[in-house]
Amino acid sequence: MRDSVIGKIILTLTSCAFIYYFSWLLLPFIQVEDDWIHSLFLPVEFAFMLPVIFGIFFIGALSLFTYFHVRKYVKIL
């Protein structure tokens, strides 16, 4: 696949995830008479736990990446 096609796919998936997450966060503040829309989303507690979990994972992965790539150039102890 060409890079432009892969970029469009990534942009589309990221945009869909952003719209889903944004509407998930706003849903508790909107009075909805039909309850079917609430069945499309997980409980609100997960809306706050998932970014924390992914943030911790990202910071840990970035730290490990930096540690293993920098240790060749810097002698520690």
XYZ file of N, CA and C in Angstrom:
231
model
N 0.834 -1.180 0.000
C 0.000 0.000 0.000
C 0.879 1.245 0.000
N 0.364 2.261 -0.602
C 1.101 3.515 -0.641
C 0.998 4.226 0.695
N 1.962 5.087 0.958
C 1.990 5.820 2.222
C 0.774 6.725 2.382
N 0.296 7.304 1.287
C -0.857 8.197 1.392
C -2.118 7.433 1.793
N -2.267 6.205 1.305
C -3.427 5.389 1.671
C -3.343 4.995 3.144
N -2.164 4.606 3.591
C -1.982 4.250 5.000
C -2.241 5.466 5.885
N -1.785 6.630 5.465
C -2.031 7.855 6.221
C -3.508 8.185 6.320
N -4.244 7.994 5.232
C -5.689 8.251 5.258
C -6.410 7.265 6.167
N -5.978 6.012 6.165
C -6.592 5.004 7.042
C -6.332 5.353 8.504
N -5.097 5.720 8.822
C -4.756 6.085 10.197
C -5.525 7.332 10.627
N -5.631 8.319 9.750
C -6.370 9.535 10.068
C -7.847 9.242 10.300
N -8.437 8.378 9.485
C -9.844 8.015 9.643
C -10.079 7.274 10.951
N -9.226 6.303 11.266
C -9.381 5.557 12.516
C -9.196 6.457 13.735
N -8.224 7.341 13.677
C -7.986 8.253 14.788
C -9.146 9.224 14.960
N -9.685 9.728 13.861
C -10.831 10.635 13.939
C -12.056 9.936 14.517
N -12.299 8.703 14.101
C -13.433 7.939 14.641
C -13.258 7.690 16.133
N -12.052 7.345 16.553
C -11.795 7.113 17.976
C -11.983 8.399 18.777
N -11.534 9.527 18.228
C -11.701 10.801 18.921
C -13.168 11.165 19.052
N -13.949 11.022 18.003
C -15.379 11.346 18.043
C -16.107 10.433 19.024
N -15.778 9.144 19.014
C -16.399 8.199 19.945
C -16.078 8.577 21.383
N -14.809 8.851 21.682
C -14.399 9.176 23.044
C -14.996 10.503 23.494
N -15.028 11.494 22.615
C -15.584 12.804 22.953
C -17.073 12.702 23.258
N -17.803 11.958 22.438
C -19.236 11.787 22.701
C -19.463 10.940 23.949
N -18.564 10.018 24.235
C -18.647 9.194 25.441
C -18.513 10.059 26.692
N -17.630 11.056 26.642
C -17.451 11.943 27.783
C -18.615 12.914 27.953
N -19.238 13.329 26.858
C -20.340 14.283 26.940
C -21.680 13.635 27.247
N -21.802 12.359 27.032
C -23.084 11.673 27.173
C -23.710 11.805 28.560
N -22.967 11.718 29.662
C -23.623 11.848 30.972
C -24.247 13.220 31.221
N -23.802 14.244 30.521
C -24.315 15.593 30.735
C -25.503 15.923 29.840
N -25.856 15.033 28.944
C -26.963 15.247 28.018
C -28.142 14.413 28.475
N -29.294 15.055 28.598
C -30.505 14.334 28.977
C -31.052 13.629 27.740
N -31.050 12.321 27.800
C -31.522 11.521 26.674
C -32.742 10.736 27.137
N -33.819 10.848 26.376
C -35.028 10.125 26.746
C -34.936 8.656 26.354
N -34.286 8.387 25.251
C -34.104 7.002 24.827
C -32.838 6.453 25.471
N -32.944 5.254 25.977
C -31.814 4.657 26.684
C -30.920 3.842 25.758
N -31.279 3.703 24.490
C -30.502 2.860 23.578
C -29.115 3.435 23.315
N -28.984 4.757 23.378
C -27.680 5.355 23.084
C -26.665 5.036 24.185
N -27.135 4.853 25.410
C -26.225 4.510 26.498
C -25.665 3.103 26.337
N -26.349 2.264 25.604
C -25.853 0.897 25.405
C -24.676 0.846 24.429
N -24.425 1.932 23.711
C -23.309 1.970 22.762
C -21.964 2.233 23.440
N -21.989 2.678 24.685
C -20.776 3.091 25.375
C -20.576 2.268 26.637
N -19.312 2.156 27.048
C -18.970 1.529 28.316
C -19.359 2.468 29.460
N -19.343 1.991 30.701
C -19.608 2.890 31.831
C -18.606 4.047 31.872
N -19.027 5.149 32.460
C -18.227 6.376 32.447
C -16.902 6.209 33.194
N -16.851 5.310 34.159
C -15.607 5.109 34.902
C -14.458 4.724 33.975
N -14.760 3.962 32.941
C -13.726 3.556 31.992
C -13.238 4.727 31.151
N -14.051 5.739 30.989
C -13.650 6.903 30.197
C -12.477 7.624 30.838
N -12.346 7.498 32.145
C -11.233 8.145 32.831
C -10.093 7.177 33.110
N -10.399 5.899 33.239
C -9.347 4.913 33.514
C -8.518 4.591 32.271
N -9.140 4.512 31.111
C -8.417 4.137 29.897
C -7.302 5.119 29.537
N -7.532 6.442 29.558
C -6.412 7.347 29.260
C -5.281 7.249 30.280
N -5.624 7.001 31.542
C -4.582 6.856 32.564
C -3.745 5.614 32.287
N -4.401 4.512 31.963
C -3.682 3.267 31.674
C -2.805 3.423 30.439
N -3.359 4.010 29.364
C -2.565 4.208 28.155
C -1.436 5.211 28.385
N -1.671 6.228 29.213
C -0.618 7.191 29.524
C 0.532 6.559 30.280
N 0.210 5.731 31.274
C 1.257 5.031 32.024
C 2.023 4.085 31.109
N 1.300 3.374 30.249
C 1.956 2.473 29.299
C 2.870 3.248 28.353
N 2.404 4.385 27.846
C 3.195 5.190 26.916
C 4.454 5.732 27.589
N 4.314 6.254 28.805
C 5.475 6.790 29.515
C 6.474 5.677 29.826
N 5.976 4.505 30.222
C 6.870 3.375 30.477
C 7.586 2.914 29.224
N 6.857 2.819 28.113
C 7.472 2.398 26.855
C 8.497 3.421 26.381
N 8.182 4.701 26.528
C 9.123 5.747 26.139
C 10.374 5.711 27.012
N 10.196 5.454 28.300
C 11.346 5.351 29.201
C 12.226 4.160 28.840
N 11.613 3.017 28.574
C 12.392 1.836 28.184
C 13.109 2.053 26.857
N 12.424 2.650 25.901
C 13.033 2.938 24.604
C 14.247 3.844 24.777
N 14.083 4.891 25.563
C 15.186 5.819 25.793
C 16.332 5.137 26.524
N 16.013 4.346 27.524
C 17.053 3.660 28.300
C 17.881 2.739 27.411
N 17.230 1.924 26.592
C 17.968 0.955 25.788
C 18.714 1.592 24.620
N 18.271 2.754 24.151
C 18.974 3.393 23.052
C 20.072 4.345 23.513
N 19.962 4.856 24.718
C 20.963 5.802 25.212
C 22.087 5.089 25.944
N 21.840 3.914 26.473
C 22.872 3.238 27.273
C 24.101 2.873 26.448
N 23.983 2.812 25.129
C 25.151 2.552 24.287
C 26.124 3.727 24.315
N 25.582 4.932 24.493
C 26.400 6.129 24.391
C 26.834 6.690 25.744
N 26.110 6.344 26.799
C 26.407 6.890 28.124
C 26.735 5.737 29.058
N 27.878 5.845 29.710
C 28.262 4.810 30.677
C 27.727 5.223 32.044
N 26.802 4.423 32.566
C 26.237 4.691 33.886
C 26.868 3.712 34.856
N 27.483 4.240 35.880
C 28.191 3.449 36.892
C 29.239 2.655 36.205
